[in-house]
Amino acid sequence: MKKLILLTLSVLSQYSFGQDNTLWQNSIPMTKVIEWRRHIHQNPELSFQENKTSKYVADVLKSFGNIQVKQITKTSVIGILKGNSPGKTVAFRADMDALPIQEETGLPYASVNANVSHACGHDSHTAMLLGTAYTLSKMQKNLKGTVIFIFQHAEEKIPGGALDMIKTGELDSIEAFFGLHVMPLPVGIIGILPNGPASTASDSFFLTITGKSSHGSMPHLGVDPIVTGAELVNNLQTIVSRNVQPGNLAVLTVGKFQSGNAPNVIPERAELAATIRTTDPETRKLMETRIKSIVENTIKTNNASYQLDYVLGYPPIYNDEKLNALAKASAIKATGLDNVVDSPSITASEDFSYYKKIAPVCFVLLGVGNDAVNHNSKFTIDESAFLNGIKTEVQIILDFLNQ
Ligand SMILES: [Zn+2]
Ligand SMILES: [Zn+2]
């Protein structure tokens, strides 16, 4: 989760601030939310392995007394809260998985699992949604419709957990999906993403270049995969600068380039891997076509051979215009005008995008401080932001059901 270029304060005078009943805000269980978050933070589990986390979440949900709890896949949980009167069905989704990163925060509740940590803040998503579920469970009497709390596994690992959950058919009755992600923004700020593409598609390639090993002093007898790879990395930079139409979002980052062990040996192979981010289908296809062509031609020119795996990842999130307007109004109602900003789309990707297969979706951001960036081993968050996160989640759900 990455970069926010520019934030502009919203001009939102069109929204009125009536005497909405926000007494429910007093029943948000902040102490508990922090306790849940720290427990999950300390005991992180990797994608598709969220066995203890899902059990913990299910137990907490059951303790609220009036939420039906189901484990519809091996390591995910849904909580169903039926209001006293019939109405629409809305879902809020949190993801629960951690990353293969050794935590270096020095926190007293830092991960006890080596090389696994909640460096993307999914611990806080889970804890906040539990807080939201608790708060709404106390309002069941006055609730119109059904709320489904989705605690999703495996957001961080392709093919992602969302598709597994969708395939069960258990989410088919949902009429709108909302989701929230913590971001390095000022604490407690709600970021409203644009209508339409709000995040990027995330594709990857994995490439092995095979040359011919030789003595470093006799390069003419070998085929150098390092020189070939270096040329390739540079050639790939021309796609964004020369082929993509200016204004269309495209990022290509070669994040892995490994080869060789000694200063005087031309190695046999080089391994490269890259991430590719786009928002529109045409640019996504263009990137794939140009990458494949440049890889083939550059490597051929250098008399090397190669194996290329091009992996299509998550599509972009398409924020529904109506849901986005509702989320913005709800966030302002719940947290105040000063706490809501318009955010540009993010160059991160999310399998939350897949829920659009069932119903319109809307994704919002929550600022948890600017100390560190998601996926960094020192990623920390300011827990005081949770209050605005939960207020916004509850208000969005209430407003959707009451509209
Ligand atoms: Zn992440
Ligand atoms: Zn994340």
CSV table of C-alpha atoms and ligand atoms in Angstrom, one decimal:
chain,number,residue,atom,x,y,z
A,1,MET,CA,0.0,0.0,0.0
A,2,LYS,CA,1.8,2.8,-1.2
A,3,LYS,CA,1.7,6.3,-2.3
A,4,LEU,CA,-0.6,9.1,-2.0
A,5,ILE,CA,0.5,12.0,-4.1
A,6,LEU,CA,-1.7,14.8,-3.1
A,7,LEU,CA,-4.6,15.3,-0.8
A,8,THR,CA,-7.1,18.1,-1.2
A,9,LEU,CA,-9.5,19.1,1.4
A,10,SER,CA,-13.0,18.4,0.3
A,11,VAL,CA,-15.5,21.1,-0.4
A,12,LEU,CA,-18.6,19.5,1.0
A,13,SER,CA,-20.9,22.3,1.8
A,14,GLN,CA,-23.7,20.4,0.0
A,15,TYR,CA,-24.0,18.0,3.0
A,16,SER,CA,-26.2,19.0,5.8
A,17,PHE,CA,-25.4,18.2,9.4
A,18,GLY,CA,-28.8,17.4,10.8
A,19,GLN,CA,-29.4,16.2,14.3
A,20,ASP,CA,-28.6,12.6,13.5
A,21,ASN,CA,-28.6,10.3,16.4
A,22,THR,CA,-25.0,9.4,17.0
A,23,LEU,CA,-25.4,8.2,20.6
A,24,TRP,CA,-24.2,4.8,19.4
A,25,GLN,CA,-20.8,6.3,19.2
A,26,ASN,CA,-20.6,6.0,23.0
A,27,SER,CA,-20.9,2.2,22.8
A,28,ILE,CA,-17.8,1.7,20.6
A,29,PRO,CA,-15.6,-0.6,22.7
A,30,MET,CA,-12.3,1.1,22.2
A,31,THR,CA,-10.4,-0.7,25.0
A,32,LYS,CA,-11.5,-4.0,23.6
A,33,VAL,CA,-10.7,-3.1,20.0
A,34,ILE,CA,-7.1,-2.3,21.0
A,35,GLU,CA,-6.9,-5.5,23.0
A,36,TRP,CA,-8.1,-7.5,20.0
A,37,ARG,CA,-5.8,-5.7,17.7
A,38,ARG,CA,-2.7,-6.3,19.8
A,39,HIS,CA,-3.6,-10.0,20.2
A,40,ILE,CA,-3.9,-10.4,16.4
A,41,HIS,CA,-0.8,-8.3,15.9
A,42,GLN,CA,1.3,-10.4,18.2
A,43,ASN,CA,0.1,-13.7,16.6
A,44,PRO,CA,0.2,-13.0,12.9
A,45,GLU,CA,-0.5,-15.7,10.3
A,46,LEU,CA,0.4,-15.8,6.6
A,47,SER,CA,-2.1,-15.9,3.8
A,48,PHE,CA,-4.3,-19.1,3.7
A,49,GLN,CA,-2.9,-20.1,7.1
A,50,GLU,CA,-5.1,-17.8,9.3
A,51,ASN,CA,-6.3,-20.8,11.4
A,52,LYS,CA,-5.8,-19.2,14.9
A,53,THR,CA,-6.8,-15.7,13.7
A,54,SER,CA,-10.1,-16.9,12.2
A,55,LYS,CA,-10.9,-19.0,15.3
A,56,TYR,CA,-10.2,-15.9,17.5
A,57,VAL,CA,-12.4,-13.7,15.4
A,58,ALA,CA,-15.2,-16.3,15.4
A,59,ASP,CA,-15.0,-16.5,19.2
A,60,VAL,CA,-15.1,-12.8,19.7
A,61,LEU,CA,-18.1,-12.5,17.3
A,62,LYS,CA,-19.9,-15.3,19.1
A,63,SER,CA,-19.4,-13.5,22.4
A,64,PHE,CA,-21.6,-10.6,21.2
A,65,GLY,CA,-24.6,-12.9,21.5
A,66,ASN,CA,-26.7,-12.1,18.5
A,67,ILE,CA,-24.4,-12.5,15.6
A,68,GLN,CA,-24.6,-15.7,13.5
A,69,VAL,CA,-21.0,-16.9,12.8
A,70,LYS,CA,-20.0,-19.0,9.8
A,71,GLN,CA,-16.6,-20.2,8.5
A,72,ILE,CA,-17.5,-20.4,4.9
A,73,THR,CA,-13.9,-21.3,3.9
A,74,LYS,CA,-11.1,-22.9,5.9
A,75,THR,CA,-9.6,-19.7,7.3
A,76,SER,CA,-12.2,-17.0,6.8
A,77,VAL,CA,-15.2,-15.9,9.0
A,78,ILE,CA,-18.4,-14.1,8.3
A,79,GLY,CA,-20.7,-12.7,11.0
A,80,ILE,CA,-24.4,-12.1,10.1
A,81,LEU,CA,-26.4,-9.6,12.0
A,82,LYS,CA,-30.1,-9.6,11.2
A,83,GLY,CA,-32.0,-6.4,12.2
A,84,ASN,CA,-35.4,-6.5,13.8
A,85,SER,CA,-37.1,-5.4,10.6
A,86,PRO,CA,-36.4,-6.6,7.0
A,87,GLY,CA,-34.4,-4.5,4.6
A,88,LYS,CA,-31.3,-4.5,2.4
A,89,THR,CA,-28.2,-6.6,2.9
A,90,VAL,CA,-24.8,-4.8,3.2
A,91,ALA,CA,-21.3,-6.1,3.8
A,92,PHE,CA,-18.2,-4.6,5.3
A,93,ARG,CA,-15.0,-6.4,4.7
A,94,ALA,CA,-11.8,-6.7,6.7
A,95,ASP,CA,-8.8,-8.8,5.7
A,96,MET,CA,-6.9,-10.8,8.3
A,97,ASP,CA,-3.6,-12.1,6.9
A,98,ALA,CA,-0.1,-11.0,7.7
A,99,LEU,CA,3.1,-10.7,5.5
A,100,PRO,CA,6.4,-12.7,5.4
A,101,ILE,CA,8.3,-9.8,6.9
A,102,GLN,CA,10.4,-9.8,10.1
A,103,GLU,CA,8.9,-7.2,12.4
A,104,GLU,CA,11.3,-4.4,13.5
A,105,THR,CA,9.0,-2.1,15.4
A,106,GLY,CA,10.2,-2.9,18.9
A,107,LEU,CA,6.6,-2.8,20.1
A,108,PRO,CA,5.9,-4.6,23.4
A,109,TYR,CA,3.2,-6.6,21.4
A,110,ALA,CA,5.4,-7.2,18.4
A,111,SER,CA,5.0,-10.5,16.4
A,112,VAL,CA,6.1,-13.6,18.2
A,113,ASN,CA,6.3,-15.4,14.9
A,114,ALA,CA,9.6,-15.2,13.1
A,115,ASN,CA,9.5,-13.6,9.7
A,116,VAL,CA,5.7,-13.0,9.9
A,117,SER,CA,4.1,-9.7,10.8
A,118,HIS,CA,1.1,-7.4,10.3
A,119,ALA,CA,3.0,-4.9,8.2
A,120,CYS,CA,0.0,-4.0,6.2
A,121,GLY,CA,-2.3,-3.2,9.1
A,122,HIS,CA,-4.8,-6.1,8.5
A,123,ASP,CA,-4.7,-6.6,12.3
A,124,SER,CA,-6.3,-3.2,12.7
A,125,HIS,CA,-8.9,-3.8,9.9
A,126,THR,CA,-10.0,-7.0,11.7
A,127,ALA,CA,-10.1,-5.3,15.2
A,128,MET,CA,-12.0,-2.3,13.9
A,129,LEU,CA,-14.6,-4.5,12.1
A,130,LEU,CA,-15.0,-6.4,15.3
A,131,GLY,CA,-15.7,-3.1,17.0
A,132,THR,CA,-18.1,-2.2,14.3
A,133,ALA,CA,-19.9,-5.5,14.7
A,134,TYR,CA,-20.1,-5.1,18.5
A,135,THR,CA,-21.5,-1.6,18.2
A,136,LEU,CA,-24.1,-2.6,15.6
A,137,SER,CA,-25.0,-5.7,17.6
A,138,LYS,CA,-26.2,-3.4,20.4
A,139,MET,CA,-28.5,-1.7,17.9
A,140,GLN,CA,-30.2,-4.8,16.5
A,141,LYS,CA,-33.6,-3.7,17.8
A,142,ASN,CA,-33.6,-0.6,15.6
A,143,LEU,CA,-31.7,-2.1,12.7
A,144,LYS,CA,-33.5,-2.5,9.3
A,145,GLY,CA,-32.0,-5.2,7.1
A,146,THR,CA,-28.9,-7.4,7.4
A,147,VAL,CA,-25.3,-6.7,7.9
A,148,ILE,CA,-22.6,-9.2,6.9
A,149,PHE,CA,-19.2,-8.7,8.4
A,150,ILE,CA,-16.6,-10.3,6.2
A,151,PHE,CA,-13.3,-11.4,7.8
A,152,GLN,CA,-11.4,-12.4,4.7
A,153,HIS,CA,-8.3,-14.5,4.5
A,154,ALA,CA,-5.3,-14.2,2.2
A,155,GLU,CA,-5.5,-10.7,0.7
A,156,GLU,CA,-1.7,-10.6,0.3
A,157,LYS,CA,-1.3,-13.7,-1.8
A,158,ILE,CA,-2.5,-14.3,-5.3
A,159,PRO,CA,-5.1,-15.7,-6.2
A,160,GLY,CA,-6.4,-14.0,-2.9
A,161,GLY,CA,-9.1,-15.1,-0.5
A,162,ALA,CA,-11.9,-13.0,-1.9
A,163,LEU,CA,-12.5,-15.4,-4.8
A,164,ASP,CA,-12.7,-18.4,-2.5
A,165,MET,CA,-15.4,-16.7,-0.4
A,166,ILE,CA,-17.3,-15.5,-3.5
A,167,LYS,CA,-17.3,-19.1,-4.9
A,168,THR,CA,-19.2,-20.4,-1.9
A,169,GLY,CA,-22.3,-18.5,-2.9
A,170,GLU,CA,-22.8,-17.4,0.8
A,171,LEU,CA,-22.3,-13.8,-0.2
A,172,ASP,CA,-24.8,-13.7,-3.1
A,173,SER,CA,-27.5,-11.8,-1.2
A,174,ILE,CA,-25.2,-8.8,-0.5
A,175,GLU,CA,-26.3,-5.6,-2.3
A,176,ALA,CA,-23.2,-3.5,-1.5
A,177,PHE,CA,-19.7,-4.2,-0.3
A,178,PHE,CA,-17.6,-1.7,1.6
A,179,GLY,CA,-14.0,-2.0,2.7
A,180,LEU,CA,-11.4,0.1,4.5
A,181,HIS,CA,-7.6,0.2,4.5
A,182,VAL,CA,-5.2,1.9,6.8
A,183,MET,CA,-2.7,4.3,5.1
A,184,PRO,CA,0.1,6.6,6.0
A,185,LEU,CA,-2.1,9.7,6.2
A,186,PRO,CA,-2.7,12.0,9.2
A,187,VAL,CA,-4.2,10.1,12.1
A,188,GLY,CA,-8.0,9.6,11.9
A,189,ILE,CA,-8.4,11.1,8.5
A,190,ILE,CA,-10.8,9.3,6.2
A,191,GLY,CA,-9.7,9.3,2.6
A,192,ILE,CA,-12.4,9.1,-0.1
A,193,LEU,CA,-11.0,7.5,-3.2
A,194,PRO,CA,-12.2,8.6,-6.7
A,195,ASN,CA,-15.2,7.1,-8.4
A,196,GLY,CA,-14.2,4.5,-10.9
A,197,PRO,CA,-10.6,3.1,-10.7
A,198,ALA,CA,-9.6,3.6,-7.1
A,199,SER,CA,-6.6,1.2,-7.1
A,200,THR,CA,-4.5,-0.5,-9.6
A,201,ALA,CA,-4.3,-3.8,-11.3
A,202,SER,CA,-1.3,-5.7,-10.0
A,203,ASP,CA,0.4,-8.0,-12.4
A,204,SER,CA,3.9,-9.5,-12.2
A,205,PHE,CA,6.5,-11.2,-14.3
A,206,PHE,CA,9.1,-13.8,-13.3
A,207,LEU,CA,12.0,-14.1,-15.7
A,208,THR,CA,15.0,-16.4,-15.9
A,209,ILE,CA,17.7,-15.4,-18.4
A,210,THR,CA,20.0,-18.3,-19.4
A,211,GLY,CA,23.4,-17.3,-20.9
A,212,LYS,CA,26.7,-19.2,-20.9
A,213,SER,CA,29.0,-19.2,-18.0
A,214,SER,CA,32.7,-18.4,-18.6
A,215,HIS,CA,35.7,-16.8,-17.0
A,216,GLY,CA,35.3,-13.1,-16.2
A,217,SER,CA,38.5,-12.4,-18.1
A,218,MET,CA,37.2,-14.2,-21.2
A,219,PRO,CA,33.7,-12.7,-21.9
A,220,HIS,CA,33.9,-13.6,-25.6
A,221,LEU,CA,33.6,-17.3,-24.7
A,222,GLY,CA,30.4,-16.8,-22.7
A,223,VAL,CA,26.9,-15.2,-22.9
A,224,ASP,CA,26.5,-12.8,-20.1
A,225,PRO,CA,23.0,-12.9,-18.4
A,226,ILE,CA,23.9,-9.8,-16.2
A,227,VAL,CA,24.7,-7.5,-19.2
A,228,THR,CA,21.6,-8.9,-20.9
A,229,GLY,CA,19.4,-8.3,-17.8
A,230,ALA,CA,20.8,-4.8,-17.3
A,231,GLU,CA,20.0,-3.9,-20.8
A,232,LEU,CA,16.5,-5.4,-20.4
A,233,VAL,CA,15.8,-3.4,-17.2
A,234,ASN,CA,16.7,-0.2,-19.1
A,235,ASN,CA,14.7,-1.1,-22.2
A,236,LEU,CA,11.6,-1.8,-20.1
A,237,GLN,CA,11.7,1.7,-18.8
A,238,THR,CA,10.7,2.9,-22.3
A,239,ILE,CA,7.3,1.4,-22.0
A,240,VAL,CA,5.9,3.9,-19.5
A,241,SER,CA,7.9,6.8,-20.9
A,242,ARG,CA,7.3,6.1,-24.7
A,243,ASN,CA,4.3,3.7,-25.2
A,244,VAL,CA,1.8,4.5,-22.5
A,245,GLN,CA,-0.4,7.5,-23.3
A,246,PRO,CA,0.5,10.4,-21.0
A,247,GLY,CA,-2.1,10.6,-18.2
A,248,ASN,CA,-2.8,6.9,-18.1
A,249,LEU,CA,-1.5,5.4,-14.9
A,250,ALA,CA,1.3,2.8,-15.4
A,251,VAL,CA,4.1,1.6,-13.1
A,252,LEU,CA,6.7,-0.9,-13.9
A,253,THR,CA,9.2,-1.8,-11.2
A,254,VAL,CA,11.8,-4.5,-11.5
A,255,GLY,CA,12.1,-5.5,-7.9
A,256,LYS,CA,14.4,-8.5,-8.2
A,257,PHE,CA,17.6,-9.0,-10.1
A,258,GLN,CA,19.8,-11.8,-8.9
A,259,SER,CA,22.8,-13.3,-10.5
A,260,GLY,CA,26.3,-14.5,-9.9
A,261,ASN,CA,28.5,-15.1,-6.9
A,262,ALA,CA,32.0,-14.0,-7.8
A,263,PRO,CA,33.7,-11.0,-9.4
A,264,ASN,CA,35.6,-13.1,-11.9
A,265,VAL,CA,32.9,-15.4,-13.1
A,266,ILE,CA,30.2,-14.8,-15.8
A,267,PRO,CA,27.3,-16.7,-14.4
A,268,GLU,CA,25.0,-19.0,-16.2
A,269,ARG,CA,21.7,-17.4,-15.2
A,270,ALA,CA,20.0,-14.2,-14.0
A,271,GLU,CA,16.6,-14.1,-12.3
A,272,LEU,CA,14.4,-11.0,-12.5
A,273,ALA,CA,10.9,-10.2,-11.3
A,274,ALA,CA,8.8,-7.2,-11.6
A,275,THR,CA,5.5,-5.7,-10.6
A,276,ILE,CA,3.2,-3.9,-13.1
A,277,ARG,CA,0.4,-1.5,-12.0
A,278,THR,CA,-2.3,-0.1,-14.2
A,279,THR,CA,-5.9,1.1,-13.9
A,280,ASP,CA,-7.5,0.7,-17.4
A,281,PRO,CA,-7.7,-2.6,-19.3
A,282,GLU,CA,-6.1,-1.2,-22.5
A,283,THR,CA,-3.0,0.0,-20.7
A,284,ARG,CA,-2.9,-3.3,-18.8
A,285,LYS,CA,-2.8,-5.2,-22.0
A,286,LEU,CA,-0.3,-2.8,-23.6
A,287,MET,CA,2.1,-3.3,-20.8
A,288,GLU,CA,1.9,-7.1,-21.1
A,289,THR,CA,2.4,-7.0,-24.9
A,290,ARG,CA,5.3,-4.6,-24.8
A,291,ILE,CA,7.0,-6.4,-21.9
A,292,LYS,CA,6.8,-9.7,-23.7
A,293,SER,CA,8.1,-8.2,-27.0
A,294,ILE,CA,11.0,-6.3,-25.3
A,295,VAL,CA,12.0,-9.4,-23.3
A,296,GLU,CA,12.1,-11.5,-26.4
A,297,ASN,CA,14.0,-9.1,-28.5
A,298,THR,CA,16.5,-7.9,-25.9
A,299,ILE,CA,17.4,-11.4,-24.9
A,300,LYS,CA,17.6,-12.7,-28.5
A,301,THR,CA,19.9,-9.8,-29.5
A,302,ASN,CA,22.2,-11.0,-26.7
A,303,ASN,CA,22.2,-14.6,-27.8
A,304,ALA,CA,20.7,-15.7,-24.5
A,305,SER,CA,17.5,-17.7,-23.9
A,306,TYR,CA,14.8,-17.2,-21.3
A,307,GLN,CA,11.8,-18.5,-19.4
A,308,LEU,CA,9.1,-15.9,-18.8
A,309,ASP,CA,6.0,-16.3,-16.5
A,310,TYR,CA,3.6,-13.3,-16.8
A,311,VAL,CA,1.1,-13.5,-13.9
A,312,LEU,CA,-2.1,-11.5,-14.0
A,313,GLY,CA,-3.0,-10.3,-10.4
A,314,TYR,CA,-5.9,-8.5,-8.9
A,315,PRO,CA,-8.0,-6.1,-11.1
A,316,PRO,CA,-8.5,-2.5,-10.0
A,317,ILE,CA,-11.2,-1.6,-7.5
A,318,TYR,CA,-14.0,0.3,-9.3
A,319,ASN,CA,-15.6,2.5,-6.7
A,320,ASP,CA,-19.3,2.8,-7.3
A,321,GLU,CA,-20.3,6.5,-7.6
A,322,LYS,CA,-23.4,6.2,-5.4
A,323,LEU,CA,-21.7,4.2,-2.7
A,324,ASN,CA,-18.8,6.5,-2.8
A,325,ALA,CA,-21.0,9.6,-2.3
A,326,LEU,CA,-22.8,7.8,0.6
A,327,ALA,CA,-19.4,6.8,2.2
A,328,LYS,CA,-18.2,10.4,2.0
A,329,ALA,CA,-21.4,11.8,3.5
A,330,SER,CA,-21.4,9.1,6.2
A,331,ALA,CA,-17.7,9.8,7.1
A,332,ILE,CA,-18.4,13.5,7.5
A,333,LYS,CA,-21.5,12.9,9.6
A,334,ALA,CA,-19.6,10.5,11.8
A,335,THR,CA,-16.2,12.2,12.1
A,336,GLY,CA,-16.7,15.8,11.0
A,337,LEU,CA,-15.8,17.7,7.9
A,338,ASP,CA,-12.2,18.3,8.9
A,339,ASN,CA,-11.5,14.6,9.0
A,340,VAL,CA,-12.5,13.7,5.5
A,341,VAL,CA,-10.4,14.3,2.4
A,342,ASP,CA,-10.5,13.4,-1.2
A,343,SER,CA,-7.7,11.1,-2.1
A,344,PRO,CA,-6.2,10.2,-5.5
A,345,SER,CA,-6.4,6.6,-6.5
A,346,ILE,CA,-3.8,4.3,-4.9
A,347,THR,CA,-1.1,2.4,-6.8
A,348,ALA,CA,-1.7,-0.5,-4.5
A,349,SER,CA,-3.9,-3.4,-5.4
A,350,GLU,CA,-6.5,-5.3,-3.5
A,351,ASP,CA,-8.6,-8.4,-4.1
A,352,PHE,CA,-11.5,-6.5,-2.6
A,353,SER,CA,-12.0,-5.6,-6.3
A,354,TYR,CA,-13.4,-9.1,-6.9
A,355,TYR,CA,-16.6,-8.5,-4.8
A,356,LYS,CA,-17.8,-6.4,-7.7
A,357,LYS,CA,-18.7,-9.7,-9.3
A,358,ILE,CA,-21.6,-9.8,-6.9
A,359,ALA,CA,-22.6,-6.1,-6.2
A,360,PRO,CA,-21.2,-2.5,-6.3
A,361,VAL,CA,-18.2,-1.9,-4.1
A,362,CYS,CA,-16.6,1.1,-2.3
A,363,PHE,CA,-13.2,1.2,-0.7
A,364,VAL,CA,-12.1,4.0,1.7
A,365,LEU,CA,-8.9,4.8,3.5
A,366,LEU,CA,-8.1,5.6,7.1
A,367,GLY,CA,-5.0,7.6,8.1
A,368,VAL,CA,-3.0,6.0,10.9
A,369,GLY,CA,0.0,8.3,10.9
A,370,ASN,CA,2.9,9.0,8.6
A,371,ASP,CA,5.6,7.1,10.5
A,372,ALA,CA,6.1,4.2,8.2
A,373,VAL,CA,4.7,2.9,4.9
A,374,ASN,CA,2.7,-0.3,4.7
A,375,HIS,CA,4.8,-3.4,4.0
A,376,ASN,CA,7.8,-1.9,5.8
A,377,SER,CA,9.3,-3.9,8.7
A,378,LYS,CA,8.9,-0.8,10.9
A,379,PHE,CA,5.3,-0.1,10.0
A,380,THR,CA,3.5,1.2,13.0
A,381,ILE,CA,0.1,2.7,13.4
A,382,ASP,CA,-1.5,5.1,15.8
A,383,GLU,CA,-4.4,3.2,17.4
A,384,SER,CA,-6.2,6.4,18.2
A,385,ALA,CA,-7.3,6.4,14.6
A,386,PHE,CA,-9.5,3.4,15.2
A,387,LEU,CA,-12.2,5.5,16.6
A,388,ASN,CA,-12.8,7.4,13.4
A,389,GLY,CA,-12.5,4.2,11.5
A,390,ILE,CA,-15.2,2.5,13.4
A,391,LYS,CA,-17.5,5.5,13.5
A,392,THR,CA,-17.2,5.7,9.7
A,393,GLU,CA,-17.9,1.9,9.2
A,394,VAL,CA,-21.0,2.0,11.5
A,395,GLN,CA,-22.3,5.2,9.9
A,396,ILE,CA,-21.8,3.8,6.3
A,397,ILE,CA,-23.7,0.6,7.2
A,398,LEU,CA,-26.6,2.5,8.9
A,399,ASP,CA,-26.9,5.0,6.1
A,400,PHE,CA,-26.9,2.3,3.4
A,401,LEU,CA,-29.6,0.4,5.3
A,402,ASN,CA,-31.7,3.4,6.0
A,403,GLN,CA,-31.6,5.1,2.6
B,1,ZN,ZN,-0.6,-5.2,1.9
B,2,ZN,ZN,-3.4,-4.5,2.9
